Amino acid sequence: IQLEHPGRREKVRLRIDAAGRPGGLTVERYARRKGAFLVLGLGLAVFLLISGSWISAVAVLFLGAFAFDAWLHGTGRRRQEAIERGLPDFLDILAVCVSAGIAFRPALARVSESSEGPLREEMQLVLRQIALGAPRREAFDALRQRNTSEGVGTFVTAVQQAEELGVPLTDALVDLARDMRQMAFQRARQRAQKAAPRVSIVTTAVIAPGAVIIIVAGLLANVDLSTLR
């Protein structure tokens, strides 16, 4: 697969970055693996068509075209969700370090070292870029571009505004962590509200037939078979 169009390449690159570049994935490797999936799906589809199973052929062809993209999308979504979950605690600890008199960059390095998961990887990448000479603003802008997490974008904005306006960073971090927890609670409540009708349907579908069987069995057990002869 050729990704010659700059806009297409940029979209693929952002999706790969959001997923954390799993297995060292690059745009070029993405194109090769996508092509391999397509060729494999097409070959299996042709074989199934010859065998007379056209429905399976269409399904395999569909999987070959979209399976790798679906996997990459799922990987990116789970990674961003992990970042969202870990960010409030990360900001709380960072605020404590800054309020204790530690400069922002050493505090960020210390908290990142004690963290784990994708949030640690992202913050350490920011620190490496700054250490290699990248301006702090550009390093944090790149952090925002790599991630679709709303919390990361808000964090970057808060850090940059605090730097520009001279606002105490500790207060900004504490407020940001509190707001993120409230948003996470609201999202969890919304998911629970959406899941309630589905749970009711599943429960009804499972319990109702069983209840009918029990009632019918009870009625039959109380019937005097001799009266039916």
Short mmCIF file of C-alpha atoms in Angstrom, two decimals:
data_model
loop_
_atom_site.label_atom_id
_atom_site.label_comp_id
_atom_site.label_asym_id
_atom_site.label_seq_id
_atom_site.Cartn_x
_atom_site.Cartn_y
_atom_site.Cartn_z
CA ILE A 1 0.00 0.00 0.00
CA GLN A 2 1.31 3.44 -0.94
CA LEU A 3 0.63 6.39 1.35
CA GLU A 4 1.80 9.17 -0.92
CA HIS A 5 -0.80 11.73 0.08
CA PRO A 6 0.63 13.89 2.94
CA GLY A 7 -2.74 14.16 4.67
CA ARG A 8 -3.21 10.39 4.62
CA ARG A 9 0.31 9.82 5.95
CA GLU A 10 -0.25 12.32 8.74
CA LYS A 11 -3.50 10.66 9.82
CA VAL A 12 -1.82 7.25 9.91
CA ARG A 13 1.13 8.66 11.85
CA LEU A 14 -1.17 10.19 14.47
CA ARG A 15 -3.02 6.89 14.89
CA ILE A 16 0.28 5.06 15.32
CA ASP A 17 1.47 7.62 17.86
CA ALA A 18 -1.79 7.36 19.82
CA ALA A 19 -1.26 3.59 19.99
CA GLY A 20 2.29 4.07 21.29
CA ARG A 21 4.03 2.77 18.15
CA PRO A 22 3.47 -0.90 19.10
CA GLY A 23 6.36 -3.11 18.03
CA GLY A 24 8.22 -0.12 16.61
CA LEU A 25 5.45 0.45 14.07
CA THR A 26 6.07 3.23 11.55
CA VAL A 27 4.05 4.55 8.63
CA GLU A 28 6.11 2.44 6.22
CA ARG A 29 5.70 -0.71 8.30
CA TYR A 30 1.99 0.03 8.62
CA ALA A 31 1.70 0.16 4.83
CA ARG A 32 3.55 -3.15 4.42
CA ARG A 33 1.49 -4.96 7.06
CA LYS A 34 -1.75 -3.53 5.73
CA GLY A 35 -0.79 -4.77 2.26
CA ALA A 36 0.07 -8.20 3.64
CA PHE A 37 -3.34 -8.45 5.32
CA LEU A 38 -5.04 -7.44 2.08
CA VAL A 39 -3.14 -10.00 0.01
CA LEU A 40 -3.82 -12.73 2.55
CA GLY A 41 -7.52 -11.84 2.73
CA LEU A 42 -7.81 -11.72 -1.05
CA GLY A 43 -6.13 -15.11 -1.44
CA LEU A 44 -8.41 -16.75 1.12
CA ALA A 45 -11.45 -15.06 -0.43
CA VAL A 46 -10.61 -16.46 -3.87
CA PHE A 47 -10.18 -19.94 -2.39
CA LEU A 48 -13.53 -19.69 -0.61
CA LEU A 49 -15.24 -18.44 -3.77
CA ILE A 50 -13.92 -21.44 -5.67
CA SER A 51 -15.27 -23.64 -2.88
CA GLY A 52 -18.68 -22.03 -3.32
CA SER A 53 -18.81 -20.20 0.01
CA TRP A 54 -19.25 -16.62 -1.15
CA ILE A 55 -20.50 -15.34 2.23
CA SER A 56 -17.33 -16.53 3.93
CA ALA A 57 -15.29 -15.07 1.07
CA VAL A 58 -16.85 -11.63 1.60
CA ALA A 59 -16.26 -11.88 5.36
CA VAL A 60 -12.60 -12.85 4.92
CA LEU A 61 -12.06 -10.07 2.39
CA PHE A 62 -13.61 -7.59 4.81
CA LEU A 63 -11.35 -8.80 7.61
CA GLY A 64 -8.31 -8.55 5.39
CA ALA A 65 -9.17 -4.95 4.54
CA PHE A 66 -9.99 -3.70 8.03
CA ALA A 67 -8.61 -6.12 10.66
CA PHE A 68 -5.23 -4.40 11.04
CA ASP A 69 -6.84 -0.94 11.27
CA ALA A 70 -9.31 -2.24 13.86
CA TRP A 71 -6.47 -3.69 15.93
CA LEU A 72 -4.52 -0.42 15.76
CA HIS A 73 -7.59 1.59 16.70
CA GLY A 74 -8.33 -0.67 19.66
CA THR A 75 -4.73 -0.52 20.85
CA GLY A 76 -4.76 3.28 20.68
CA ARG A 77 -8.10 3.54 22.48
CA ARG A 78 -6.96 1.31 25.35
CA ARG A 79 -3.70 3.22 25.65
CA GLN A 80 -5.42 6.59 25.81
CA GLU A 81 -7.89 5.27 28.39
CA ALA A 82 -4.96 4.10 30.54
CA ILE A 83 -3.43 7.57 30.29
CA GLU A 84 -6.73 9.16 31.32
CA ARG A 85 -6.99 6.88 34.36
CA GLY A 86 -3.45 7.55 35.55
CA LEU A 87 -3.33 11.28 34.92
CA PRO A 88 -5.20 12.58 38.04
CA ASP A 89 -2.90 10.73 40.47
CA PHE A 90 0.11 11.77 38.40
CA LEU A 91 -0.90 15.43 38.63
CA ASP A 92 -1.54 15.21 42.37
CA ILE A 93 1.96 13.87 43.02
CA LEU A 94 3.47 16.39 40.61
CA ALA A 95 1.69 19.21 42.46
CA VAL A 96 3.09 17.99 45.78
CA CYS A 97 6.62 17.92 44.36
CA VAL A 98 6.30 21.41 42.88
CA SER A 99 4.81 22.81 46.09
CA ALA A 100 7.76 21.31 47.99
CA GLY A 101 10.09 23.62 46.05
CA ILE A 102 11.28 21.25 43.33
CA ALA A 103 11.54 22.85 39.88
CA PHE A 104 8.98 21.69 37.34
CA ARG A 105 11.32 19.71 35.09
CA PRO A 106 13.07 17.73 37.90
CA ALA A 107 9.67 17.18 39.52
CA LEU A 108 8.27 15.86 36.26
CA ALA A 109 11.26 13.54 35.90
CA ARG A 110 10.89 12.23 39.46
CA VAL A 111 7.15 11.58 39.19
CA SER A 112 7.55 9.99 35.75
CA GLU A 113 10.20 7.63 37.08
CA SER A 114 7.88 6.45 39.85
CA SER A 115 4.92 6.03 37.48
CA GLU A 116 4.22 3.17 35.10
CA GLY A 117 2.41 2.46 31.87
CA PRO A 118 1.92 4.66 28.83
CA LEU A 119 1.78 7.88 30.88
CA ARG A 120 5.34 7.27 32.04
CA GLU A 121 6.47 6.62 28.47
CA GLU A 122 4.92 9.85 27.22
CA MET A 123 6.36 12.05 29.97
CA GLN A 124 9.81 10.53 29.65
CA LEU A 125 9.70 11.16 25.91
CA VAL A 126 8.93 14.83 26.62
CA LEU A 127 11.90 15.00 28.99
CA ARG A 128 14.21 13.37 26.44
CA GLN A 129 13.15 15.86 23.77
CA ILE A 130 13.86 18.77 26.12
CA ALA A 131 17.21 17.27 27.09
CA LEU A 132 18.13 17.05 23.40
CA GLY A 133 17.51 20.75 22.95
CA ALA A 134 13.83 21.00 21.98
CA PRO A 135 12.05 24.05 23.47
CA ARG A 136 9.73 23.11 26.31
CA ARG A 137 6.70 24.47 24.52
CA GLU A 138 7.39 22.42 21.39
CA ALA A 139 7.96 19.26 23.44
CA PHE A 140 4.59 19.67 25.16
CA ASP A 141 2.87 20.55 21.89
CA ALA A 142 4.22 17.27 20.48
CA LEU A 143 2.85 15.47 23.55
CA ARG A 144 -0.60 16.87 22.80
CA GLN A 145 -0.38 15.92 19.13
CA ARG A 146 0.65 12.33 19.89
CA ASN A 147 -2.30 11.68 22.16
CA THR A 148 -6.04 11.94 21.69
CA SER A 149 -6.60 12.04 25.45
CA GLU A 150 -8.58 15.10 26.45
CA GLY A 151 -6.79 15.14 29.80
CA VAL A 152 -3.37 15.35 28.18
CA GLY A 153 -4.47 18.29 26.06
CA THR A 154 -5.85 20.08 29.11
CA PHE A 155 -2.64 19.38 31.05
CA VAL A 156 -0.47 20.83 28.29
CA THR A 157 -2.67 23.92 28.04
CA ALA A 158 -2.55 24.44 31.82
CA VAL A 159 1.25 24.14 31.92
CA GLN A 160 1.74 26.56 29.04
CA GLN A 161 -0.74 29.10 30.42
CA ALA A 162 0.84 28.95 33.86
CA GLU A 163 4.22 29.60 32.29
CA GLU A 164 2.96 32.51 30.18
CA LEU A 165 0.74 34.20 32.77
CA GLY A 166 2.83 33.52 35.85
CA VAL A 167 0.03 31.58 37.56
CA PRO A 168 1.20 29.29 40.41
CA LEU A 169 1.58 25.89 38.77
CA THR A 170 0.72 23.99 41.95
CA ASP A 171 -2.81 25.41 42.11
CA ALA A 172 -3.33 24.74 38.41
CA LEU A 173 -2.27 21.10 38.78
CA VAL A 174 -4.47 20.49 41.81
CA ASP A 175 -7.51 22.04 40.12
CA LEU A 176 -6.82 20.09 36.95
CA ALA A 177 -6.58 16.76 38.81
CA ARG A 178 -9.88 17.48 40.59
CA ASP A 179 -11.63 18.39 37.34
CA MET A 180 -10.34 15.22 35.65
CA ARG A 181 -11.69 13.05 38.46
CA GLN A 182 -15.07 14.71 38.16
CA MET A 183 -15.10 14.16 34.40
CA ALA A 184 -14.08 10.53 34.87
CA PHE A 185 -16.94 10.07 37.36
CA GLN A 186 -19.40 11.62 34.91
CA ARG A 187 -18.20 9.40 32.07
CA ALA A 188 -18.51 6.31 34.27
CA ARG A 189 -22.05 7.31 35.25
CA GLN A 190 -22.99 7.86 31.61
CA ARG A 191 -21.62 4.43 30.67
CA ALA A 192 -23.61 2.88 33.51
CA GLN A 193 -26.78 4.61 32.33
CA LYS A 194 -26.25 3.37 28.79
CA ALA A 195 -25.54 -0.16 30.02
CA ALA A 196 -28.68 -0.37 32.21
CA PRO A 197 -31.15 -1.01 29.33
CA ARG A 198 -28.85 -3.63 27.86
CA VAL A 199 -28.57 -5.40 31.20
CA SER A 200 -32.37 -5.35 31.53
CA ILE A 201 -32.80 -6.88 28.08
CA VAL A 202 -30.25 -9.62 28.76
CA THR A 203 -31.72 -10.33 32.18
CA THR A 204 -35.23 -10.56 30.75
CA ALA A 205 -34.08 -12.80 27.92
CA VAL A 206 -32.34 -15.17 30.33
CA ILE A 207 -34.69 -15.19 33.32
CA ALA A 208 -38.07 -15.07 31.58
CA PRO A 209 -37.75 -18.42 29.72
CA GLY A 210 -36.43 -20.09 32.86
CA ALA A 211 -39.30 -18.70 34.93
CA VAL A 212 -41.84 -19.95 32.38
CA ILE A 213 -40.26 -23.41 32.41
CA ILE A 214 -40.35 -23.53 36.22
CA ILE A 215 -44.01 -22.45 36.30
CA VAL A 216 -45.02 -24.98 33.66
CA ALA A 217 -43.05 -27.73 35.40
CA GLY A 218 -44.75 -26.86 38.70
CA LEU A 219 -48.19 -27.01 37.12
CA LEU A 220 -47.44 -30.33 35.47
CA ALA A 221 -46.11 -31.75 38.73
CA ASN A 222 -49.40 -30.95 40.46
CA VAL A 223 -51.54 -32.52 37.76
CA ASP A 224 -53.04 -35.89 38.65
CA LEU A 225 -52.14 -38.00 35.63
CA SER A 226 -54.86 -40.54 36.51
CA THR A 227 -57.54 -37.97 35.70
CA LEU A 228 -56.17 -37.67 32.18
CA ARG A 229 -56.69 -41.35 31.35
#
